[in-house]
Coordinates of C-alpha atoms in Angstrom, one line a residue:
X329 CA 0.0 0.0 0.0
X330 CA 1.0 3.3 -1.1
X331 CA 2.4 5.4 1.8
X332 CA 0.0 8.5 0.9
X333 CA -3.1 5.7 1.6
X334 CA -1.6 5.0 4.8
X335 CA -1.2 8.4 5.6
X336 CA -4.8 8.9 4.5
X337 CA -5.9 5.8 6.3
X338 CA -4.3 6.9 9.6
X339 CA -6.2 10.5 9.4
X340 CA -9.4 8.9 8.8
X341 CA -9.2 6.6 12.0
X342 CA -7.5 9.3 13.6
X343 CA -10.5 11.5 13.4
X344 CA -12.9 8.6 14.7
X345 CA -10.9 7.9 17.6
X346 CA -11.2 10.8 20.5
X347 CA -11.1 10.5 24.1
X348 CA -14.5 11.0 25.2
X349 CA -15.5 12.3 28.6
X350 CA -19.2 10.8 30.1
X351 CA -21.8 9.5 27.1
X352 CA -21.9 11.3 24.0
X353 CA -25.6 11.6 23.9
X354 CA -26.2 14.1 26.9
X355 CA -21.9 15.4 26.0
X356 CA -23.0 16.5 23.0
X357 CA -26.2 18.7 24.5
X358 CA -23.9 19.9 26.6
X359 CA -20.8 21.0 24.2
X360 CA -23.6 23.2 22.1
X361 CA -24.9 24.6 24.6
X362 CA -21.3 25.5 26.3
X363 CA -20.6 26.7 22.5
X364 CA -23.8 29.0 22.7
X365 CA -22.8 30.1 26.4
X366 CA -19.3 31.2 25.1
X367 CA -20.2 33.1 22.2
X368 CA -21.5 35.8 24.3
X369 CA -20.0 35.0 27.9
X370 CA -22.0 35.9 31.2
X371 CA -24.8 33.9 33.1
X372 CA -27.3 32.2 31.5
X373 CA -31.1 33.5 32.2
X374 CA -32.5 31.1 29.5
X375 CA -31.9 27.4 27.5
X376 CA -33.2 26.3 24.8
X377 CA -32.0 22.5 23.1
X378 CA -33.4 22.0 20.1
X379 CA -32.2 18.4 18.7
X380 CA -33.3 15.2 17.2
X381 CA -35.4 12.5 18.2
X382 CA -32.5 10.0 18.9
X383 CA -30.9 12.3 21.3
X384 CA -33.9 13.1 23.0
X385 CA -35.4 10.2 23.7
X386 CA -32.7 7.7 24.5
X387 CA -30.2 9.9 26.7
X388 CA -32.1 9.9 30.0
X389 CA -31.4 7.0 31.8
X390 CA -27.5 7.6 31.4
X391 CA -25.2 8.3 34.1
X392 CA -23.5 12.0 33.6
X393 CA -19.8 12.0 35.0
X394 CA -19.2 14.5 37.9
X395 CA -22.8 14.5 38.9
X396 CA -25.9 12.8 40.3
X397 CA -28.5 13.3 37.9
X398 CA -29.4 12.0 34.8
X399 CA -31.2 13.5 31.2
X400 CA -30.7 16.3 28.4
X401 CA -31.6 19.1 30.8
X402 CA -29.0 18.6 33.2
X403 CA -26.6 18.1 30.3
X404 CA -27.7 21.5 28.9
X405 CA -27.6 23.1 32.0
X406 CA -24.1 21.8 33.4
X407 CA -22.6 22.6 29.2
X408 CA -24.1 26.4 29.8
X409 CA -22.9 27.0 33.5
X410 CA -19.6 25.5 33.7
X411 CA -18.8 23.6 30.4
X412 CA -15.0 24.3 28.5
X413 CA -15.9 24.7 24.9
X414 CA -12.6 24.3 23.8
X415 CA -12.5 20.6 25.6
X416 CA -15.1 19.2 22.7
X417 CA -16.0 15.5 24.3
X418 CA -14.3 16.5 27.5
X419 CA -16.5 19.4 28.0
X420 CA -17.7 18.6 31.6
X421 CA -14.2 17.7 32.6
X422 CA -13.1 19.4 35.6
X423 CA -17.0 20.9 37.0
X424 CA -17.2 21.0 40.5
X425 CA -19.9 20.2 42.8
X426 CA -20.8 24.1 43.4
X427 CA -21.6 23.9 39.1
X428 CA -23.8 21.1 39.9
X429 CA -26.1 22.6 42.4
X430 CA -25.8 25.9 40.0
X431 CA -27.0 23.7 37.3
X432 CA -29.7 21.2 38.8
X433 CA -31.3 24.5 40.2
X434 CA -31.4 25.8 37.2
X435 CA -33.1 22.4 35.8
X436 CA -35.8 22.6 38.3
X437 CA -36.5 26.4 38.6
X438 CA -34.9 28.0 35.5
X439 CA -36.4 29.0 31.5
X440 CA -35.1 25.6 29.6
X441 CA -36.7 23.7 26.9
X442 CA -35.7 20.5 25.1
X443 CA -37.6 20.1 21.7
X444 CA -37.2 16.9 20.4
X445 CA -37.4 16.8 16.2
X446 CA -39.9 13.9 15.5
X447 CA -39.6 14.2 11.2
X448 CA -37.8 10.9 10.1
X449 CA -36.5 12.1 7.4
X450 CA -33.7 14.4 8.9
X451 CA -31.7 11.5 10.5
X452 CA -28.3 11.8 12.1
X453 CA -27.0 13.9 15.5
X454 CA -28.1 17.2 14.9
X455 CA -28.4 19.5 18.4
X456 CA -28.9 23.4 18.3
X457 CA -28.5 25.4 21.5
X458 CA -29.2 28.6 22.3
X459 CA -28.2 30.5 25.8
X460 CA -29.5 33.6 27.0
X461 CA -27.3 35.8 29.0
X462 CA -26.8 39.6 30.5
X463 CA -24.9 39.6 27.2
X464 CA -27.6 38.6 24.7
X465 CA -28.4 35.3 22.9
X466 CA -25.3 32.8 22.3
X467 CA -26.3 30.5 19.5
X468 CA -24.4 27.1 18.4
X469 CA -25.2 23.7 16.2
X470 CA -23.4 20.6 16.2
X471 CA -24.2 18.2 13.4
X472 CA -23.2 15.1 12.2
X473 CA -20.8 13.6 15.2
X474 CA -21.0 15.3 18.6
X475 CA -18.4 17.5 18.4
X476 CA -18.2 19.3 15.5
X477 CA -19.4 22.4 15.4
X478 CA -21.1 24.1 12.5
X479 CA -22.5 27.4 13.5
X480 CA -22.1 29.7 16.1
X481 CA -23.4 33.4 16.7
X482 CA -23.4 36.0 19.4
X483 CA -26.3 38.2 18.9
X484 CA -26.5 39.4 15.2
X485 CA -22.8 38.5 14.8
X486 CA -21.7 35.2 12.9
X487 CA -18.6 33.4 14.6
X488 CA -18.7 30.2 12.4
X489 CA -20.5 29.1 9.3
X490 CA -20.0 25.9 7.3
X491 CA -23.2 26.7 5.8
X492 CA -24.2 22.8 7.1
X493 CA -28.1 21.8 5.2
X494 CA -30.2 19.9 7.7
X495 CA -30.5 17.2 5.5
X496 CA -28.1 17.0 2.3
X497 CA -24.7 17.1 5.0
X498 CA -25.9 14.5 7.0
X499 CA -25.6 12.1 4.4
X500 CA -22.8 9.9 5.4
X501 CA -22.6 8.3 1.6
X502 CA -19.8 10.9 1.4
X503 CA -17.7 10.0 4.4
X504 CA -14.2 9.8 3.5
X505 CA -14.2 6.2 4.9
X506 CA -16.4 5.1 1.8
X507 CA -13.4 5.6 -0.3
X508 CA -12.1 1.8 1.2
X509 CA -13.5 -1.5 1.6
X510 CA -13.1 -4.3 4.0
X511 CA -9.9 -5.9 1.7
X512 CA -8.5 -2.5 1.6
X513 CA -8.9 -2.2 6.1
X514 CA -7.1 -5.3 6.0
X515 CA -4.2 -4.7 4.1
X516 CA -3.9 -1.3 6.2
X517 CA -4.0 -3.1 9.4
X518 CA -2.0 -6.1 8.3
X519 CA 1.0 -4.2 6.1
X520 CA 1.4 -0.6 7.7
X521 CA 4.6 0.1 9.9
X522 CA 3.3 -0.9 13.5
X523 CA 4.8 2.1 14.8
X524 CA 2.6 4.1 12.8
X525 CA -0.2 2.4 15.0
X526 CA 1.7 3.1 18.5
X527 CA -1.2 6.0 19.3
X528 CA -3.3 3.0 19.8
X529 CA -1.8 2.1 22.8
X530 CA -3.1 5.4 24.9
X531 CA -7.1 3.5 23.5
X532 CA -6.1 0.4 25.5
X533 CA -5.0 1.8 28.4
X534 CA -7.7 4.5 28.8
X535 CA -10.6 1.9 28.2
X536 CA -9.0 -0.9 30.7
X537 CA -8.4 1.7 33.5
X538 CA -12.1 2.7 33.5
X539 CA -12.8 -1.5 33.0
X540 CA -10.8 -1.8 36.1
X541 CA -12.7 0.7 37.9
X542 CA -15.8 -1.6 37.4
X543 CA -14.3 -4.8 38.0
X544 CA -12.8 -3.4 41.3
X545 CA -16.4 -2.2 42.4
X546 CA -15.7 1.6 42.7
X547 CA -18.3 1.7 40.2
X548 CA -21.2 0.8 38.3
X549 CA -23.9 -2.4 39.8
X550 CA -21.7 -5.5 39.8
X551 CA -22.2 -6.4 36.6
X552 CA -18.5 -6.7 34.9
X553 CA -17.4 -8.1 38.6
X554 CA -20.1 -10.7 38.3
X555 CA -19.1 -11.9 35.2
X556 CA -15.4 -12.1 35.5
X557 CA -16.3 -14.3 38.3
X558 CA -18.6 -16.3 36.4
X559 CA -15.6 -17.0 33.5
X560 CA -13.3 -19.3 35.6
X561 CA -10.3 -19.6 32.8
X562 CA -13.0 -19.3 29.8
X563 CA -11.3 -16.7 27.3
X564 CA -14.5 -15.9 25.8
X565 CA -16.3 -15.2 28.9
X566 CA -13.1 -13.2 30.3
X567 CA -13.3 -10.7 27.0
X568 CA -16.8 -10.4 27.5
X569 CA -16.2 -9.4 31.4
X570 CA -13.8 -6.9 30.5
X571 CA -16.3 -5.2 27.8
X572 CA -19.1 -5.0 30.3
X573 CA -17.2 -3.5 32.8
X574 CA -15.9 -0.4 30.6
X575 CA -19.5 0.1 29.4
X576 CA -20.9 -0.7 32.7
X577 CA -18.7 2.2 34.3
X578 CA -19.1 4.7 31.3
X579 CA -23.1 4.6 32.0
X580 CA -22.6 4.7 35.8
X581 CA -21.2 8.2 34.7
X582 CA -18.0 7.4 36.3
X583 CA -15.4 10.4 36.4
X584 CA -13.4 9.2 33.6
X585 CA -12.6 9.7 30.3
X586 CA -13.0 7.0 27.3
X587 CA -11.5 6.2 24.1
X588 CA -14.5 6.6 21.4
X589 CA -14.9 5.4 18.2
X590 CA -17.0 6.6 16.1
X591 CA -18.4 9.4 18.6
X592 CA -19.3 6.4 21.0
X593 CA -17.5 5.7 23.9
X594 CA -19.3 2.3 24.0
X595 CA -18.5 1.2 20.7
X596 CA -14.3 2.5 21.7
X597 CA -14.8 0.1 24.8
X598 CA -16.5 -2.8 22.6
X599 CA -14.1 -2.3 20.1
X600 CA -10.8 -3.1 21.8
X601 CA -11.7 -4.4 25.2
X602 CA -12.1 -8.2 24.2
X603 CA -8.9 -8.2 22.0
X604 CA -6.9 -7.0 24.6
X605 CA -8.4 -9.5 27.0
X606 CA -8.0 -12.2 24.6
X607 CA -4.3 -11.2 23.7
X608 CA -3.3 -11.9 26.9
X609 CA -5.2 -14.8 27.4
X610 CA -3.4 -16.2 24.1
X611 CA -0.5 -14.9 24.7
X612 CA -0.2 -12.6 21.7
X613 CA 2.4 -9.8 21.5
X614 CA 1.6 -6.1 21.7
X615 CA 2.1 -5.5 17.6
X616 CA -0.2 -8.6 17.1
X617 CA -2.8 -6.6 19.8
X618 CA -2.5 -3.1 18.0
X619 CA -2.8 -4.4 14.4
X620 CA -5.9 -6.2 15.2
X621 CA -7.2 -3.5 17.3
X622 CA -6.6 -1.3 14.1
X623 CA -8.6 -3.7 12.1
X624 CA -11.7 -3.9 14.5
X625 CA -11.8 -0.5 15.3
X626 CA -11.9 0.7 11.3
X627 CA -14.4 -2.1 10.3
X628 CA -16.5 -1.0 13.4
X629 CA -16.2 2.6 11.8
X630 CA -17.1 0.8 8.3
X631 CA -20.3 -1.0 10.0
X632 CA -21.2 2.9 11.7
X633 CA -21.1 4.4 8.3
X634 CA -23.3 2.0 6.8
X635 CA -26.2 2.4 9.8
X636 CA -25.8 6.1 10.8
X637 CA -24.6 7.6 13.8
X638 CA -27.5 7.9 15.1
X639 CA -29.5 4.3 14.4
X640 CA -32.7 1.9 14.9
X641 CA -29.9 -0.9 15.4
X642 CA -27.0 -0.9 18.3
X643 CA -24.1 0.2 17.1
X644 CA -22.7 -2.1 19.7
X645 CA -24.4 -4.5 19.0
X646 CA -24.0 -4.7 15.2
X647 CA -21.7 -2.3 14.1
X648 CA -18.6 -3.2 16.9
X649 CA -19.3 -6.8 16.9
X650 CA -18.3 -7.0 13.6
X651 CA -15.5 -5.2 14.3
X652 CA -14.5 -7.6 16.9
X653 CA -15.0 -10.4 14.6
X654 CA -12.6 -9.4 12.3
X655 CA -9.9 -8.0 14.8
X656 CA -10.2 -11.3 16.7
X657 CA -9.8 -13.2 13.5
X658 CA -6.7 -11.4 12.6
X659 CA -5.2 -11.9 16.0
X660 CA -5.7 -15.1 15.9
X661 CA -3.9 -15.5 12.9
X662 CA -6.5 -15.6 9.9
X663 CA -6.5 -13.6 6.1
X664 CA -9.1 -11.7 4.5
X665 CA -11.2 -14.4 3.9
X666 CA -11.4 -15.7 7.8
X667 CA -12.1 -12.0 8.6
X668 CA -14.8 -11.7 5.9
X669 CA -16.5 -15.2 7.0
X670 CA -16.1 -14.2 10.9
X671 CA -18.5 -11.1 9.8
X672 CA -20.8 -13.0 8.2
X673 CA -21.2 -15.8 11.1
X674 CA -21.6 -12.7 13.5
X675 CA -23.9 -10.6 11.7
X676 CA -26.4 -13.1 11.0
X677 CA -27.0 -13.7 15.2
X678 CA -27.1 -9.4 15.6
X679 CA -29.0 -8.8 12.8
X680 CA -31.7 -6.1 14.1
X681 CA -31.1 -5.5 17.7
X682 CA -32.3 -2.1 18.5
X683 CA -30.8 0.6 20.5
X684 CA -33.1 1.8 22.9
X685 CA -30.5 4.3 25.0
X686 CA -27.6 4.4 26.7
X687 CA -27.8 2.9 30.4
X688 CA -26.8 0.0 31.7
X689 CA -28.3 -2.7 30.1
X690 CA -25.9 -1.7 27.4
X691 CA -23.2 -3.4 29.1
X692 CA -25.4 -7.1 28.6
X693 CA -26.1 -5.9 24.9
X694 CA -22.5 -5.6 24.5
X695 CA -21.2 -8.2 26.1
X696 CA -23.6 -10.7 24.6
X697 CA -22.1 -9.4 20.7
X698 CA -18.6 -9.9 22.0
X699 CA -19.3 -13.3 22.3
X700 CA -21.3 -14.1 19.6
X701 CA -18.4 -12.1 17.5
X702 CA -15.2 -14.7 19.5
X703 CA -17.5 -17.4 18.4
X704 CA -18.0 -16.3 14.7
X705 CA -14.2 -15.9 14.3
X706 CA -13.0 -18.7 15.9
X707 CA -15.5 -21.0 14.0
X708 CA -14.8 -19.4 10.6
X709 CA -10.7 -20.3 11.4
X710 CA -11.8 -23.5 11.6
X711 CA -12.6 -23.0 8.0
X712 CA -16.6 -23.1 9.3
X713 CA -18.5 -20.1 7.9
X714 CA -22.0 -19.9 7.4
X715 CA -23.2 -20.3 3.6
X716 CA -23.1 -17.1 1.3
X717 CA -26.5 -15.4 0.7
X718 CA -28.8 -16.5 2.8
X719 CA -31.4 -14.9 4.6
X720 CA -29.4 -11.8 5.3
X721 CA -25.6 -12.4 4.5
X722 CA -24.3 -11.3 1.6
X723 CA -21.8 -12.8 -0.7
X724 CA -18.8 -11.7 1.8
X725 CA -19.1 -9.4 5.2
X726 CA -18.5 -6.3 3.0
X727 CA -21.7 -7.1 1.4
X728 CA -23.4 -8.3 4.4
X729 CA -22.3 -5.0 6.4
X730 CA -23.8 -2.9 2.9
X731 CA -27.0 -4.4 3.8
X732 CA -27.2 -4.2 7.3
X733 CA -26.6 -0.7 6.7
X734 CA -29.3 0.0 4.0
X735 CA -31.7 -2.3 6.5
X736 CA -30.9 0.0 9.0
X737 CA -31.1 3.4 7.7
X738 CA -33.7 2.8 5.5
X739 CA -35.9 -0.4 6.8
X740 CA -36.3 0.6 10.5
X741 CA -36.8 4.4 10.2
X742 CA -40.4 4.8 11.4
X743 CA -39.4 1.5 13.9
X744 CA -37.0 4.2 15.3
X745 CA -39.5 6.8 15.4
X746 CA -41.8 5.0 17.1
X747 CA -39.6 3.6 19.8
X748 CA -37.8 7.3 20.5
X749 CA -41.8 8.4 21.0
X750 CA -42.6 5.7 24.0
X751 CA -39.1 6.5 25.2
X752 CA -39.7 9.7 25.4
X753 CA -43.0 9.8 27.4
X754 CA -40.9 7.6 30.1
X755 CA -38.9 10.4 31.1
X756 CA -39.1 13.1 33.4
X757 CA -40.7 16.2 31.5
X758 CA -38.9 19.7 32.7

């Protein structure tokens, strides 16, 4: 491979792989409306959130880091009082307990609004704040992932314009991943210098230290703890253990960062925990770990492409096991065609599975994929793969992963709808 692909590989993954501080969901709420706050400065007399239906509806039960409370309000609030801007993902990082009284009062007794956007046709994260100060009215809008910024005001006074269309720029067929398929991940994560790939290392540590947290029980309900005691010396079991417990701690709201992929800390932590539990399980050196952790973690990217950042199905679930599939298959020692089987054995057991919000039962969700994905890999190194074109595999994975993704974004839009609706009228109204 050409060293201007690699270099073009490495700023692709490069850009989906960001430290990520608390869920993305409620993060992103709260980066706009810190964005908003910023643009004119001062105390905020009035919020008002503006986003779509996903982020809405399925980001109240989650766990905020450095507070006590859950839902989009509290995430507006604690972005507009006390949130660093210029932190992106790590915009909460650092509030204190004084911001969090500030900010839960301001829940309870203040002027917010969250208006959820119930059209179906405008998919994807789209999350417009505005923040009313002494100063005036702060506006901001993040689209697309939930950190980039794509217009920002103070008053009458434009800051930043990327002239974004509701609509037409949230059409991920344009991605720069789409320039590559599966074959071409493959031969990046197989052939490219490994020391080109050393800035994965600071992913496996920063995952396995909040892991740690959940196995230890400083966090979280028991449930990574539980089933790390439930493994005995079973490798699959172990890698599922260690995936529950990072995802299991991230929805707790622990006080830690994550490594996301993707904009989702969960997918990061599904993404990489299993491979490093089962390289040291198998005894498998560190450049054997980081080029298979390459290879899940752009397939997993591939899979998120196909079904949208914002999806009916789990990108866990469907979009990281697959990822996990074919980094497993790779560390184990299989070519192209293992990976592209391992897909296809996983894919057909996911197919479907709905995201219904971050809390914990995400951590089960996950975990269950992991081990369905182990499975898939191992049996298709085996030479066992399941047959081509049936039901819903394809002729390989990439084909398999092309329809999941047109399933997904196209298939189960009003399923979506409809389920971010009766979400919705479970939560707390402000």
């Amino acid at each position: 491979m050409d060293k201007k692909i690699y270099d073009r590989m490495n700023d692709i993954l490069k850009a989906e792989i960001k430290p990520a501080f608390g869920c993305t969901g409620p993060i992103g709420v709260s980066y706009a409306a810190a964005e908003a706050r910023d643009a004119v400065g001062g105390t905020p007399i009035r919020i008002k959130i503006a986003a779509d239906k996903d982020t809405c509806a399925k980001n109240g039960d989650v766990g905020i880091p450095g507070t006590t409370y859950k839902g989009i309000g509290i995430a507006a609030c604690l972005g507009a009082f006390a949130g660093d801007a210029s932190k992106k993902l790590e915009v909460l990082k650092g509030i204190t307990p004084e911001d969090e009284k500030r900010a839960y009062a301001f829940e309870k007794e203040g002027d917010i609004q969250v208006i959820p956007d119930w059209e179906t046709e405008k998919i994807g994260v789209f999350i417009e704040a505005e923040v009313e100060t002494e100063n005036g009215i702060g506006k901001a809008i993040v689209a697309k992932t939930h950190s980039n910024l794509v217009y920002k005001a103070a008053n009458d006074t434009v800051l930043v314009d990327q002239h974004f269309e509701r609509v037409g720029n949230l059409d991920e067929t344009k991605d720069p991943i789409t320039e590559f398929g599966i074959a071409d991940l493959y031969e990046y994560a197989t052939t490219i210098p490994i020391e080109e790939l050393y800035w994965l290392r600071e992913a496996l540590q920063m995952n396995r230290a909040l892991s740690e947290k959940a196995m230890s029980g400083s966090t979280g309900i028991g449930l990574g703890a539980q089933l790390m005691e439930n493994a005995g010396g079973d490798i699959i079991r172990r890698a599922k253990a260690w995936a529950a417990a990072g995802s299991e701690a991230r929805m707790g709201g622990l006080n830690m960062s994550t490594m996301a992929c993707a904009t989702s800390g969960n997918v990061g932590i599904t993404g990489s925990m299993p491979l490093m539990s089962l390289a040291e399980d198998l005894g498998k050196s560190e450049e054997d770990l980081l080029r298979a952790l390459a290879f899940s973690y752009y397939v997993t990217c591939f899979g998120k492409n196909r079904i949208g950042r914002h999806s009916a199905m789990c990108a866990c679930v469907v979009a990281a096991s697959c990822g996990v599939a074919a980094g497993t298959s790779l560390l184990m020692g299989g070519d192209l065609q293992t990976a592209m089987g391992a897909i296809n054995n996983t894919v057909c057991n996911v197919f479907g599975v709905v995201c219904d919000g971050a809390r914990y039962a995400c951590a089960l969700k996950l975990s269950s994929a992991v081990g369905i994905a182990i499975e898939g890999a191992m049996l298709a190194k085996k030479g066992i793969i399941l047959p081509a074109n049936e039901g819903v595999t394809g002729q390989d994975g990439q084909a398999t992963m092309e329809f999941l993704g047109q399933f997904a974004k196209k298939g189960m839009l009003y399923t979506d709808k409809f389920l971010c609706q009766e979400l919705y009228k479970k939560l707390p109204k402000l």
